[in-house]
Coordinates of C-alpha atoms in Angstrom, one line a residue:
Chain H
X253 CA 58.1 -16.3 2.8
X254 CA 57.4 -18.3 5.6
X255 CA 53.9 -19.9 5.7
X256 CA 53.0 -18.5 8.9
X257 CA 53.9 -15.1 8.1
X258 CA 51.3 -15.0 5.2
X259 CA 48.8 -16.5 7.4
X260 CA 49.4 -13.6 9.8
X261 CA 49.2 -11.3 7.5
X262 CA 45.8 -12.5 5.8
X263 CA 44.6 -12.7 9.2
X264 CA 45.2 -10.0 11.1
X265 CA 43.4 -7.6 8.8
X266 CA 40.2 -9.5 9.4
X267 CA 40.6 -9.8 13.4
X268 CA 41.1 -6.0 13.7
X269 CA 38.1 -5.4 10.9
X270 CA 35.9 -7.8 13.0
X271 CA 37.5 -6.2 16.7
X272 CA 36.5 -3.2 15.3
X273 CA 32.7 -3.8 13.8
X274 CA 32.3 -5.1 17.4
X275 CA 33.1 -1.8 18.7
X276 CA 30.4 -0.4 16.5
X277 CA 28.0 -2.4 17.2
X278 CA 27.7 -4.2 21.0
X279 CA 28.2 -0.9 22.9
X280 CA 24.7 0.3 21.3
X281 CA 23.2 -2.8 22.8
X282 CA 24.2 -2.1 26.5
X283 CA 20.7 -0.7 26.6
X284 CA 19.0 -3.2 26.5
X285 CA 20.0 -5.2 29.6
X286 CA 20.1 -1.3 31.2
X287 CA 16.8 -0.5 30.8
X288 CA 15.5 -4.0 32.2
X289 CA 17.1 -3.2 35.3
X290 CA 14.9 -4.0 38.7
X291 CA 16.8 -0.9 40.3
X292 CA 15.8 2.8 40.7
X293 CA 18.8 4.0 39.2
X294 CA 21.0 2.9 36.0
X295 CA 22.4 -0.3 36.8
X296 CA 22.4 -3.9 35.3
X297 CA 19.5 -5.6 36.3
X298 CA 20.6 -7.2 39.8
X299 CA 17.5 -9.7 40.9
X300 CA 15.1 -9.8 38.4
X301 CA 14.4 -8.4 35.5
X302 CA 11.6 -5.3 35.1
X303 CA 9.4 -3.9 32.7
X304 CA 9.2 -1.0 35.0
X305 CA 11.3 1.4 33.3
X306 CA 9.0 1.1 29.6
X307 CA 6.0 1.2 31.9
X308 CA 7.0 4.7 33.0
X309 CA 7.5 5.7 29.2
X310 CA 3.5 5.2 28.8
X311 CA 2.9 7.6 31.8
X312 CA 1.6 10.9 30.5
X313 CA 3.1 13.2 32.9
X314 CA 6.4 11.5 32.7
X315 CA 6.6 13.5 29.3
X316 CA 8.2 10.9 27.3
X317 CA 4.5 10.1 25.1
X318 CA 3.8 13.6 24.6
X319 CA 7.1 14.6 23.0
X320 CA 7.0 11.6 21.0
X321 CA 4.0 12.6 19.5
X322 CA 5.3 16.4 19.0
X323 CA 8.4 14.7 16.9
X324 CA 6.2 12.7 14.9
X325 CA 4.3 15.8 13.9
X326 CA 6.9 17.3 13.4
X327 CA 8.7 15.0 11.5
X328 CA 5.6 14.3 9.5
X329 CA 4.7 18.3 8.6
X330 CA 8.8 19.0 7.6
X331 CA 9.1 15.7 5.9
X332 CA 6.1 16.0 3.5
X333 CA 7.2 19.9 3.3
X334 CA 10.9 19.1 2.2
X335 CA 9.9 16.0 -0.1
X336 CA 7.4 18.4 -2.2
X337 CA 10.3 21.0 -2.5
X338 CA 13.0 18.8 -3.1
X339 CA 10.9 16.6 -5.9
X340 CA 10.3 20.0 -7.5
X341 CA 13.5 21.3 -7.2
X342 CA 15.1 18.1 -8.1
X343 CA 13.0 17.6 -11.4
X344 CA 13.1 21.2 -12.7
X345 CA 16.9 20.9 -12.2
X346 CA 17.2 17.7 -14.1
X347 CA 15.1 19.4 -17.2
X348 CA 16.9 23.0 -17.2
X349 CA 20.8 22.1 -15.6
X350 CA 21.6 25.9 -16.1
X351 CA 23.5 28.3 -13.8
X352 CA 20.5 29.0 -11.3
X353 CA 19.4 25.4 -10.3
X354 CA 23.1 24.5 -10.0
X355 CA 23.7 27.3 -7.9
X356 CA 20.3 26.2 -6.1
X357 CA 21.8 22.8 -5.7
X358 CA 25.1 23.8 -3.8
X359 CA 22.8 25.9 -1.9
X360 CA 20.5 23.3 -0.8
X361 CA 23.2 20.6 0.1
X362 CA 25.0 23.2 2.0
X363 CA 23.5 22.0 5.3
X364 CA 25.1 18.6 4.9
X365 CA 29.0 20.3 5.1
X366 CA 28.2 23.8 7.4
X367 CA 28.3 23.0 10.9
X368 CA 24.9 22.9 12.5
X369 CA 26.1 25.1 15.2
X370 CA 26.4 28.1 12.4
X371 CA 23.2 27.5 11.1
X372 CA 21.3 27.2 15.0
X373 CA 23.1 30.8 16.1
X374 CA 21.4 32.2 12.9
X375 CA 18.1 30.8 13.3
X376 CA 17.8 32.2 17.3
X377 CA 18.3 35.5 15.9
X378 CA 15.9 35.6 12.8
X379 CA 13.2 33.5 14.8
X380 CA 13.4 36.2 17.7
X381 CA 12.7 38.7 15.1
X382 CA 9.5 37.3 14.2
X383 CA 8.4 35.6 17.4
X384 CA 9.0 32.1 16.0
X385 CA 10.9 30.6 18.8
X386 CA 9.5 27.9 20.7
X387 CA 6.8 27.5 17.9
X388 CA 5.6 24.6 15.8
X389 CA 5.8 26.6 12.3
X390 CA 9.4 28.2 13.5
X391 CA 10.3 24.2 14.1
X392 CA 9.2 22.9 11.3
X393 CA 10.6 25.2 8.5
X394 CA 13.7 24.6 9.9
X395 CA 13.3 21.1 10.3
X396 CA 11.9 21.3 6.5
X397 CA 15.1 22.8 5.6
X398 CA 17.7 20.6 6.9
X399 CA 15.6 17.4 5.6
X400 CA 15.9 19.1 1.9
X401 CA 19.5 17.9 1.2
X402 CA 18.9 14.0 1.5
X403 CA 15.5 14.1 -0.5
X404 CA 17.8 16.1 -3.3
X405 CA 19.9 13.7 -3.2
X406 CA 17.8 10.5 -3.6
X407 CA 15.5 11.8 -5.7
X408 CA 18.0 12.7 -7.7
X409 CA 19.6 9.7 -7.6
X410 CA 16.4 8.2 -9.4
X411 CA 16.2 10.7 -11.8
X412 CA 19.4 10.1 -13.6
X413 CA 18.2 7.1 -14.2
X414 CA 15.5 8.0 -15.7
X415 CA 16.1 8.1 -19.6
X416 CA 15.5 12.0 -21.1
X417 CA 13.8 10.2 -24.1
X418 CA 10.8 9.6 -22.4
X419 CA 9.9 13.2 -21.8
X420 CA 11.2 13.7 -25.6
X421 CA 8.8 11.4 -26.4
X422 CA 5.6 13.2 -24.3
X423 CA 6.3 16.4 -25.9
X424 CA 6.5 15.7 -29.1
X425 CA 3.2 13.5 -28.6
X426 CA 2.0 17.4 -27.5
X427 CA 1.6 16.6 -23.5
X428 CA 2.0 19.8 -21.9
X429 CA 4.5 21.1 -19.7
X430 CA 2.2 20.0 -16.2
X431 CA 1.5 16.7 -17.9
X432 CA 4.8 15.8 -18.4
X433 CA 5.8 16.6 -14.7
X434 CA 3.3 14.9 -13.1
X435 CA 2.1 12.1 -15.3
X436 CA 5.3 11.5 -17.1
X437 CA 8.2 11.7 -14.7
X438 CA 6.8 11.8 -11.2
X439 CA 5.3 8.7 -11.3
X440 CA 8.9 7.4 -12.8
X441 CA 11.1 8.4 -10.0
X442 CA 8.7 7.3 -7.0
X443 CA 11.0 5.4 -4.8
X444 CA 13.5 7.8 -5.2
X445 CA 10.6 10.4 -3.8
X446 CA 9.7 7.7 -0.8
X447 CA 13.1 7.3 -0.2
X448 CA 13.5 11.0 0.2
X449 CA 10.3 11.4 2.2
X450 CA 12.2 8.9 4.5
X451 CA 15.3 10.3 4.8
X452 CA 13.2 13.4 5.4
X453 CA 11.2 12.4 8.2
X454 CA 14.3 10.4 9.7
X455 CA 16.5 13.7 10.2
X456 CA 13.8 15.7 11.4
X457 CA 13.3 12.9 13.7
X458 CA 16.7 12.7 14.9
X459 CA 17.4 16.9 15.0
X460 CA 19.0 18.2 17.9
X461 CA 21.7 20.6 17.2
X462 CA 20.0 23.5 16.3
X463 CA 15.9 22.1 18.0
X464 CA 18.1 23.0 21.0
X465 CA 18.4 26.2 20.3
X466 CA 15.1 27.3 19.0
X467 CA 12.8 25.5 21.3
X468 CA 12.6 25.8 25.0
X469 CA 9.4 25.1 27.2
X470 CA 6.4 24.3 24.9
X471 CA 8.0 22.3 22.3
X472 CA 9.5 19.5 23.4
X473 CA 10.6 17.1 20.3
X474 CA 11.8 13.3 21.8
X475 CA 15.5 14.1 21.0
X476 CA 15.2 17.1 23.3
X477 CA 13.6 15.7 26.3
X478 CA 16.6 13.3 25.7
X479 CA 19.4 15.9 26.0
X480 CA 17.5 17.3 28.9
X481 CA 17.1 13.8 30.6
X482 CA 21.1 13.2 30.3
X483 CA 22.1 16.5 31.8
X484 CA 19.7 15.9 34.6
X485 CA 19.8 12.6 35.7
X486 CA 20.7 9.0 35.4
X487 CA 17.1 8.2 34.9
X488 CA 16.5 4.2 33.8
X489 CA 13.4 5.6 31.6
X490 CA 16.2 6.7 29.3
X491 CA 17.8 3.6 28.7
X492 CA 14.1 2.0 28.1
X493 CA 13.0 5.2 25.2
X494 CA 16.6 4.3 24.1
X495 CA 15.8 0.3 23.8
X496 CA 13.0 1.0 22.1
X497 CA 14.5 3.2 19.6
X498 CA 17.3 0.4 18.9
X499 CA 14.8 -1.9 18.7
X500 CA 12.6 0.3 15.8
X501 CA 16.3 1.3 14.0
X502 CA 16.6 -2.6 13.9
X503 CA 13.2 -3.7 12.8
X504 CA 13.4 -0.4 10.3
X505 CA 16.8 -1.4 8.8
X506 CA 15.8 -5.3 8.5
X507 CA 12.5 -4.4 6.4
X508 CA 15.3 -2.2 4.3
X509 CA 17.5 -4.9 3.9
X510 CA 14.6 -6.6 2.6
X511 CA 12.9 -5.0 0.5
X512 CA 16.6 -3.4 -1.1
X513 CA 17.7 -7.2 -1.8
X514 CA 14.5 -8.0 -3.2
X515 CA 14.2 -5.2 -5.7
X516 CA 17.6 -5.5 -6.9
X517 CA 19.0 -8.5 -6.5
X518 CA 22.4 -8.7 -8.1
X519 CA 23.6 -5.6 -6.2
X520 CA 24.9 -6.5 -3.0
Chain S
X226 CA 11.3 27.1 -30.5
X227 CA 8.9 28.8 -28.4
X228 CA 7.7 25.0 -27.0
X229 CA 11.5 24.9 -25.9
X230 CA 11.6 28.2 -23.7
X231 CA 8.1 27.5 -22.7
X232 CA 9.1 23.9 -20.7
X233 CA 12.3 25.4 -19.8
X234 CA 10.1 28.4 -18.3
X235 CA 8.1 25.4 -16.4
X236 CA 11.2 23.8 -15.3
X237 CA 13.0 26.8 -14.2
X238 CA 10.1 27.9 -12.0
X239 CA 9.8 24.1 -10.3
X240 CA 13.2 25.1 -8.9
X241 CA 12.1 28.3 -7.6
X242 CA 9.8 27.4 -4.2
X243 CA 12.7 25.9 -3.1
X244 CA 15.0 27.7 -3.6
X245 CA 13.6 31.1 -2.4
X246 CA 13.0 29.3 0.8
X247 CA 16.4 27.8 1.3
X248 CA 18.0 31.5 0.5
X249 CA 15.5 33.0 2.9
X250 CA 15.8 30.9 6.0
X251 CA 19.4 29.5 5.6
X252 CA 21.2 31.9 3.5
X253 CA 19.7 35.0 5.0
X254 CA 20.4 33.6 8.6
X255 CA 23.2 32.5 8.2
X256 CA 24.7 35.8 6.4
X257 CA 23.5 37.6 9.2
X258 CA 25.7 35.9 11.1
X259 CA 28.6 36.9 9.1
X260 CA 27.9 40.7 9.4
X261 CA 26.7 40.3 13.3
X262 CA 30.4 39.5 14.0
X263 CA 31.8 42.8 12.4
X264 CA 28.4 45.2 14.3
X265 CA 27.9 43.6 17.1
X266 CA 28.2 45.2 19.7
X267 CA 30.1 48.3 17.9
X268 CA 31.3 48.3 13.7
X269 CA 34.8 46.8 13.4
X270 CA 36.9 43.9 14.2
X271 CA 36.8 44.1 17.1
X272 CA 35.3 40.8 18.0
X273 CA 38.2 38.7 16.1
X274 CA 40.8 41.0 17.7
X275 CA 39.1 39.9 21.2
X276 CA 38.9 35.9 19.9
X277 CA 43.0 36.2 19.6
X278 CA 43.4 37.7 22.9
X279 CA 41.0 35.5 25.0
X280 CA 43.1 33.0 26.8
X281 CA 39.5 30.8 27.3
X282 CA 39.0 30.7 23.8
X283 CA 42.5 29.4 22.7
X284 CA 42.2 26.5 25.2
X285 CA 39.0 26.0 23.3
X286 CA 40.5 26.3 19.7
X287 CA 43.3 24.2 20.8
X288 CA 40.9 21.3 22.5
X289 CA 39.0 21.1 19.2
X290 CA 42.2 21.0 17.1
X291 CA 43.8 18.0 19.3
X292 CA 40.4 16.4 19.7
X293 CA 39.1 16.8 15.9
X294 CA 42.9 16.0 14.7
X295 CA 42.6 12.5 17.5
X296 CA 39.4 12.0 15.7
X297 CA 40.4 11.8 12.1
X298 CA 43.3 9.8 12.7
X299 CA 41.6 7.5 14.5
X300 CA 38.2 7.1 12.2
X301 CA 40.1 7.0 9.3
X302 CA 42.8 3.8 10.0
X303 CA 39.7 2.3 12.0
X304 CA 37.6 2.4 8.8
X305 CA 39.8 1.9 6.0
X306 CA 40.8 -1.7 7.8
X307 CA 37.0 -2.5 8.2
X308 CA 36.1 -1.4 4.3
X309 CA 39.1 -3.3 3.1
X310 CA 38.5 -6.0 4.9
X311 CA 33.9 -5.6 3.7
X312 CA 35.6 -5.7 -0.1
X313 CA 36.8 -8.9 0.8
X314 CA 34.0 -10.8 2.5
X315 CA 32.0 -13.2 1.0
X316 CA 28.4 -11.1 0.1
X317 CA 26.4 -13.6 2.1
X318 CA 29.1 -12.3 5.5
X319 CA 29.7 -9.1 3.7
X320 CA 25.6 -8.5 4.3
X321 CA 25.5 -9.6 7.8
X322 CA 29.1 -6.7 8.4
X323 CA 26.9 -4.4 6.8
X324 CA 24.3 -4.3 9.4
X325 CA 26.6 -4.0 12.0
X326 CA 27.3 -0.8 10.2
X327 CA 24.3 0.5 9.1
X328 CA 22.7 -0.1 12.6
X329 CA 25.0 2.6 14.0
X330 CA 24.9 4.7 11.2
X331 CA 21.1 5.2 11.3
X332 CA 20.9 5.1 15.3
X333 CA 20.2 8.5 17.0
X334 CA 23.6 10.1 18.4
X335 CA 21.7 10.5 21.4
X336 CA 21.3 6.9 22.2
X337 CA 24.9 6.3 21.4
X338 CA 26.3 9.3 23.4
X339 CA 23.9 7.5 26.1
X340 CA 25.4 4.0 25.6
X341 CA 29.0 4.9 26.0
X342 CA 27.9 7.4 29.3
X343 CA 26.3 4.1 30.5
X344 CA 29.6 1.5 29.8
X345 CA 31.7 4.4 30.8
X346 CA 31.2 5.9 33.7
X347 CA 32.7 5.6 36.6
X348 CA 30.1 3.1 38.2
X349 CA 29.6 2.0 34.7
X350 CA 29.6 -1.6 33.2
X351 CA 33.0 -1.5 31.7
X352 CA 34.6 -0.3 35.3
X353 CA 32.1 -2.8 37.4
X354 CA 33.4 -5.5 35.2
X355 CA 37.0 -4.8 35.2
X356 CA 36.8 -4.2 39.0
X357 CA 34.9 -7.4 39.5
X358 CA 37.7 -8.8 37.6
X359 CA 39.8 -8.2 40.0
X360 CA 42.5 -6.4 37.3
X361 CA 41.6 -2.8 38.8
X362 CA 41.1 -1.4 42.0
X363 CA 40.1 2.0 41.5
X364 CA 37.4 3.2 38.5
X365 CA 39.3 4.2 35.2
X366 CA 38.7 7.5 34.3
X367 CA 37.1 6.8 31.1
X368 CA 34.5 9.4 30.4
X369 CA 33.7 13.0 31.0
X370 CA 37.5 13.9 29.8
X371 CA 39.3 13.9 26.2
X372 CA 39.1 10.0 26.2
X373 CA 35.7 9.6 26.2
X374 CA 34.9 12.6 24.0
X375 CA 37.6 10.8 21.2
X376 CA 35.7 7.1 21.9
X377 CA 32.3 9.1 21.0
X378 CA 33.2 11.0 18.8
X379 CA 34.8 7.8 16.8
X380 CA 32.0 5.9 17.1
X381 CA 29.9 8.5 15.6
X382 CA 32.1 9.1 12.7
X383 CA 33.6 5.6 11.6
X384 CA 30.0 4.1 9.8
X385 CA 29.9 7.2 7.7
X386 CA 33.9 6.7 6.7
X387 CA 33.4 3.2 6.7
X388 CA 30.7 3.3 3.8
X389 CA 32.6 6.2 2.3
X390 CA 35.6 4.1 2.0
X391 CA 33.9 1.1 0.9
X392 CA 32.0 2.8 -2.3
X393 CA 35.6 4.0 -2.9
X394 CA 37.2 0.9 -2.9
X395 CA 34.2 -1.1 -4.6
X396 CA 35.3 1.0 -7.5
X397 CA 38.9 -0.3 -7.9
X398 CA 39.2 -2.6 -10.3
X399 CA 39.1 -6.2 -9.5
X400 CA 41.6 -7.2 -12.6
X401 CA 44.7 -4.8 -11.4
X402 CA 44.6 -6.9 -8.2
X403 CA 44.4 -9.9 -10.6
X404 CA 47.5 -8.5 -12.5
X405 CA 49.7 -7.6 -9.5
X406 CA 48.8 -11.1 -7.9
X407 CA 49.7 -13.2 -11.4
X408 CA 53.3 -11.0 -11.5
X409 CA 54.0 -12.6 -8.3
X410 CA 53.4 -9.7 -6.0
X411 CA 53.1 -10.9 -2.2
X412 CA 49.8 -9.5 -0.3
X413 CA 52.0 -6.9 1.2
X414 CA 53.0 -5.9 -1.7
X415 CA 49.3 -5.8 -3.2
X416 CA 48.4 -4.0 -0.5
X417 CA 51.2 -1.2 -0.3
X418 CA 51.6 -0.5 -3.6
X419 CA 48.2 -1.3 -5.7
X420 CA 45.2 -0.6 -3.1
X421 CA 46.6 2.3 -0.9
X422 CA 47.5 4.3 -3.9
X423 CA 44.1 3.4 -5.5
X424 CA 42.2 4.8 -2.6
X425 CA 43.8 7.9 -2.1
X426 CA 41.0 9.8 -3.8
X427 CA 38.4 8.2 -1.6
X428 CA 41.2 8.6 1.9
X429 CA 41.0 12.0 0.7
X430 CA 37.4 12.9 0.1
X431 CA 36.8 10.8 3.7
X432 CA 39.2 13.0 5.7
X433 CA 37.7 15.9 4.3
X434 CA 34.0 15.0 6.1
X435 CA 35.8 13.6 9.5
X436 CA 37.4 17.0 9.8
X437 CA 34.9 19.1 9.3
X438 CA 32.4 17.1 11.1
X439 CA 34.8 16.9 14.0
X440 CA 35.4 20.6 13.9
X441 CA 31.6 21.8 14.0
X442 CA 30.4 18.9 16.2
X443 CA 28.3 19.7 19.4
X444 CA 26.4 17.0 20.7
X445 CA 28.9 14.3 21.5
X446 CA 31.6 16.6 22.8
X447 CA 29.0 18.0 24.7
X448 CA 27.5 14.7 26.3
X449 CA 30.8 12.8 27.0
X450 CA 32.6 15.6 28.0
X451 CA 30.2 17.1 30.1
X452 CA 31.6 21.0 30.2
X453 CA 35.1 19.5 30.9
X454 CA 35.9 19.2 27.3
X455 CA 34.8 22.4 25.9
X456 CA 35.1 22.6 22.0
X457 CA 34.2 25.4 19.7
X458 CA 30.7 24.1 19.1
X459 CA 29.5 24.1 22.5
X460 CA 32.0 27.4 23.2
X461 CA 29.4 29.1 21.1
X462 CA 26.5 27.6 22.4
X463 CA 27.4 28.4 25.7
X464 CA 27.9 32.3 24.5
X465 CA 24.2 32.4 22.8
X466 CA 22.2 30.6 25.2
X467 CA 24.0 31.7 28.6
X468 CA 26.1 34.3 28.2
X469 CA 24.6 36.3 25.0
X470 CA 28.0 37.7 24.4
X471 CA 26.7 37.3 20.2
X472 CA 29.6 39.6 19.1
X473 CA 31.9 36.4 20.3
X474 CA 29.3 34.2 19.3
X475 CA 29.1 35.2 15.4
X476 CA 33.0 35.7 14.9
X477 CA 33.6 32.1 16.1
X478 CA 31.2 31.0 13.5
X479 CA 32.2 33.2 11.3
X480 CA 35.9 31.6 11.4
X481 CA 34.6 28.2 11.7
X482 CA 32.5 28.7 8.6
X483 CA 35.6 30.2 6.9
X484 CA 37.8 26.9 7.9
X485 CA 35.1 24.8 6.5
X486 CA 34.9 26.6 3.4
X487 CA 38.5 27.3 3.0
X488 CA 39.1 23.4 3.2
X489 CA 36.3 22.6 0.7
X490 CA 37.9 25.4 -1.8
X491 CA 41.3 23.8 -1.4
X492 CA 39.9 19.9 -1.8
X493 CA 38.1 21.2 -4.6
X494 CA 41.3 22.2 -6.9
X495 CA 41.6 18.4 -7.1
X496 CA 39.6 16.5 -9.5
X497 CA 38.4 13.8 -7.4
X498 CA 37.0 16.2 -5.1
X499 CA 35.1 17.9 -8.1
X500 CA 33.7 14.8 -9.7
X501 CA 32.1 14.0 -6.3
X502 CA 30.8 17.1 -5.5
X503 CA 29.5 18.1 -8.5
X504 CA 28.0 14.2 -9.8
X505 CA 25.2 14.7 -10.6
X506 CA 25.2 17.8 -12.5
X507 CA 24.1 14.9 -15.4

């Protein structure tokens, strides 16, 4: 009716939407200032700033480097582990969609939907059984487990795209079966593999729910020594490893951007 | 013929690593839990007659029920007005709003549980700011109580809905819009009676995820809510790692794991719900 009532009502949408991205997004960045602080303890930096706080990451004993280094490992071992499977899994169930890969499938994604929690009270028991807590191999396989869904996913993304004709065509040229895997549609659905080997190694990276649970003293994975550091103290170290993981989420997600808009253009 | 079965044969056993792995250290585990609940410590049901009469547990149900319900309610009217206000955006905008999304989205929940503990708390920067201010006198109690649990929890939840909803909406086509606008409907109108009923399916599908991500979640309750805000997730955790009272343990995961499936068997008698889950079955 009124002019000012449509302008309202155009408007106000877009003030809450932009109210509300800022409430995603600036909170994240308190770090930042945080861990520049000249202080002993979390504060805002109050008479200079300090590079104190990422100096302390670098010390050994401080713990920080080392379990950096165990969750890169660890990331690395599951990620390649759970890309292999899921490529696999993911190309034999794109060939032969019968009853046991489909099953296979809604057994594989099943970790995105069941509470971690379930899964983590499981694993303490079974890992006690065979001595696997607290080990590198019990960490891994279950890292390698919960990094399978996403790499089934975007691998399988890329594979319906890929047109069945081609591996129609091999066969009837007489390829055999391991020729047309791995020299017909591997090398087809690539960056739907690296995308999965990504996603992979970024959930292993980020694990905590049921790490916490099957790890104690010996290994130590980043997001752990994390949780620890919380519970413990207010210590500014944690807003500096913090910093620096906003800062590699940024740089990471920029190069993404990136590269996404200049593969496909007329997408976004 | 026999080249047929022969590349099926290949296929079929590409499937199988995987598989036998996921059945023997998820499904195995995880079915162990299930019969724990009815063995441990003595064969019966014992353990779920004790969860109904355990006045600590039904605060705990009832905390995760209020706080998971807060949650949803919250995460989803949050998101649906930032993805229906993304559909609108001009792309070059539209690209920049996505970041502030994705950066979230992709951030540890540890750093963002660590964030909000830091603008929080009572000495925090939201509380110094406000007091310096001079509109408060004494800290707000922001953090460390069902408040802060719902902020984190929120946070944590709206980039996933948000990018949920928008694929959803993405998908509603542009001309009905179009239509309803050339018949003389006013933006209200547009909105109420040609978007919202159009993104039911994806509201739907969304709430779905919030719930049960809400219901299961640990880390977040656990952080912001530092013991004072006990939910179900860290109820168990608690019984395992302190406690090891596992007969409690398993039946509480045993019902949670019933909820969760019991909601994903009743979403799947819609169609939506079955065209997403099951996509890519070719």
């Amino acid at each position: 009716m009124m002019p000012g009532w449509i302008l309202l009502q155009r408007l106000l949408p877009r003030i809450a939407a932009w109210l509300l991205l800022a409430f995603l997004f600036l909170p994240i960045l308190v770090v930042i200032p945080v861990s520049l602080t000249d202080r002993e303890y979390l504060s805002l930096p109050d008479q200079s700033l300090s590079l104190q706080h990422f100096a302390s990451l670098l010390n050994w004993r401080a713990g920080w480097l080392p379990s950096m280094i165990t969750s890169i490992g660890i990331a690395i071992a599951s990620s390649l582990l759970a890309t292999a499977l899921a490529a696999a899994f993911a190309i034999g169930a794109w060939v032969h969609a019968g009853r046991w890969p489909t099953a296979m499938r809604l057994i594989l994604l099943s970790p995105l939907i069941v509470p971690p929690i379930i899964y983590a009270v499981g694993m303490v028991r079974l890992w006690s059984r065979f001595n696997l807590l607290d080990t590198w191999i019990g960490v891994t396989l279950v890292h390698m487990i919960l990094s399978m869904p996403l790499a089934v996913l975007a691998i399988g993304a890329s594979l319906a795209n890929l047109d069945p004709r081609l591996v129609q065509a091999a066969r009837s040229l007489g390829a055999r079966p391991p020729i047309v895997f791995a020299k017909v549609i591997l090398p087809n659905i690539l960056p739907g593999v690296a995308a999965g080997a990504v996603f992979a190694f970024i959930t292993s990276w980020d694990e905590i729910t049921v790490t916490l649970f099957i790890t104690s003293r010996r290994i130590v994975t980043l997001p752990r020594k994390i949780w620890t550091s919380i519970a413990d103290s207010v210590d500014p170290a944690l807003a500096a490893i913090a910093a620096v993981m906003l800062l590699v989420t940024i740089v990471g997600l920029l190069i993404r951007m990136l590269v996404w808009d200049g593969r496909t253009p007329n997408r976004s | 013929m026999i080249v047929v079965t022969n590349f099926r044969r290949w296929a079929i056993a590409l499937t199988v690593p995987a598989g036998a792995l996921a059945i023997c250290f998820y499904v195995l585990p995880i079915l162990q839990v299930l019969a724990l609940s009815v063995t441990e410590p003595s064969f019966g049901l014992g353990n779920y007659i004790a969860l109904f009469q355990n006045a600590a547990i039904g605060r705990v149900v009832r905390t995760t029920l209020v706080v998971s319900a807060m949650t949803t309610v919250l995460t989803i009217v949050f998101s649906y007005i930032v993805a229906f206000a993304l559909v609108q955006m001009r792309p070059g905008v539209r690209r920049f709003a996505m970041f502030l999304v994705m950066l979230p989205f992709w951030i540890s929940v540890l750093v963002r549980a660590f964030s909000w503990i830091t603008i929080l708390r009572r000495n925090g920067v939201l509380n110094s700011a406000l007091g310096e201010a001079g509109l408060i006198s004494e800290p707000l109690e922001l953090i460390y109580n069902q408040l802060g649990v719902i902020i984190g929890m929120v946070h944590y939840m709206m980039p996933f809905a948000i990018l949920l909803l928008y694929a959803n909406l993405t998908d509603i086509d542009g001309r009905i819009i179009q239509a309803a606008r050339s018949l003389g409907a006013r933006p209200f109108t547009i909105f109420w009676r040609v978007w919202l009923p159009l993104s039911m399916p994806g509201l739907a599908i969304t709430t779905l995820f919030i719930v049960i991500f809400s219901f299961g979640f640990l880390v977040t309750p656990a952080i912001l809510g530092a013991g004072r805000v006990l939910m179900i997730a860290e109820y168990i955790s608690v019984q395992i790692s302190g406690t090891l009272r596992w007969g409690v343990a398993t039946a509480l995961s045993t019902s949670m794991l019933l909820v969760v499936a019991g909601l994903v068997a009743l979403a799947m008698r819609h169609p939506a719900f079955r065209s997403a889950f099951g996509g890519s079955q070719k």
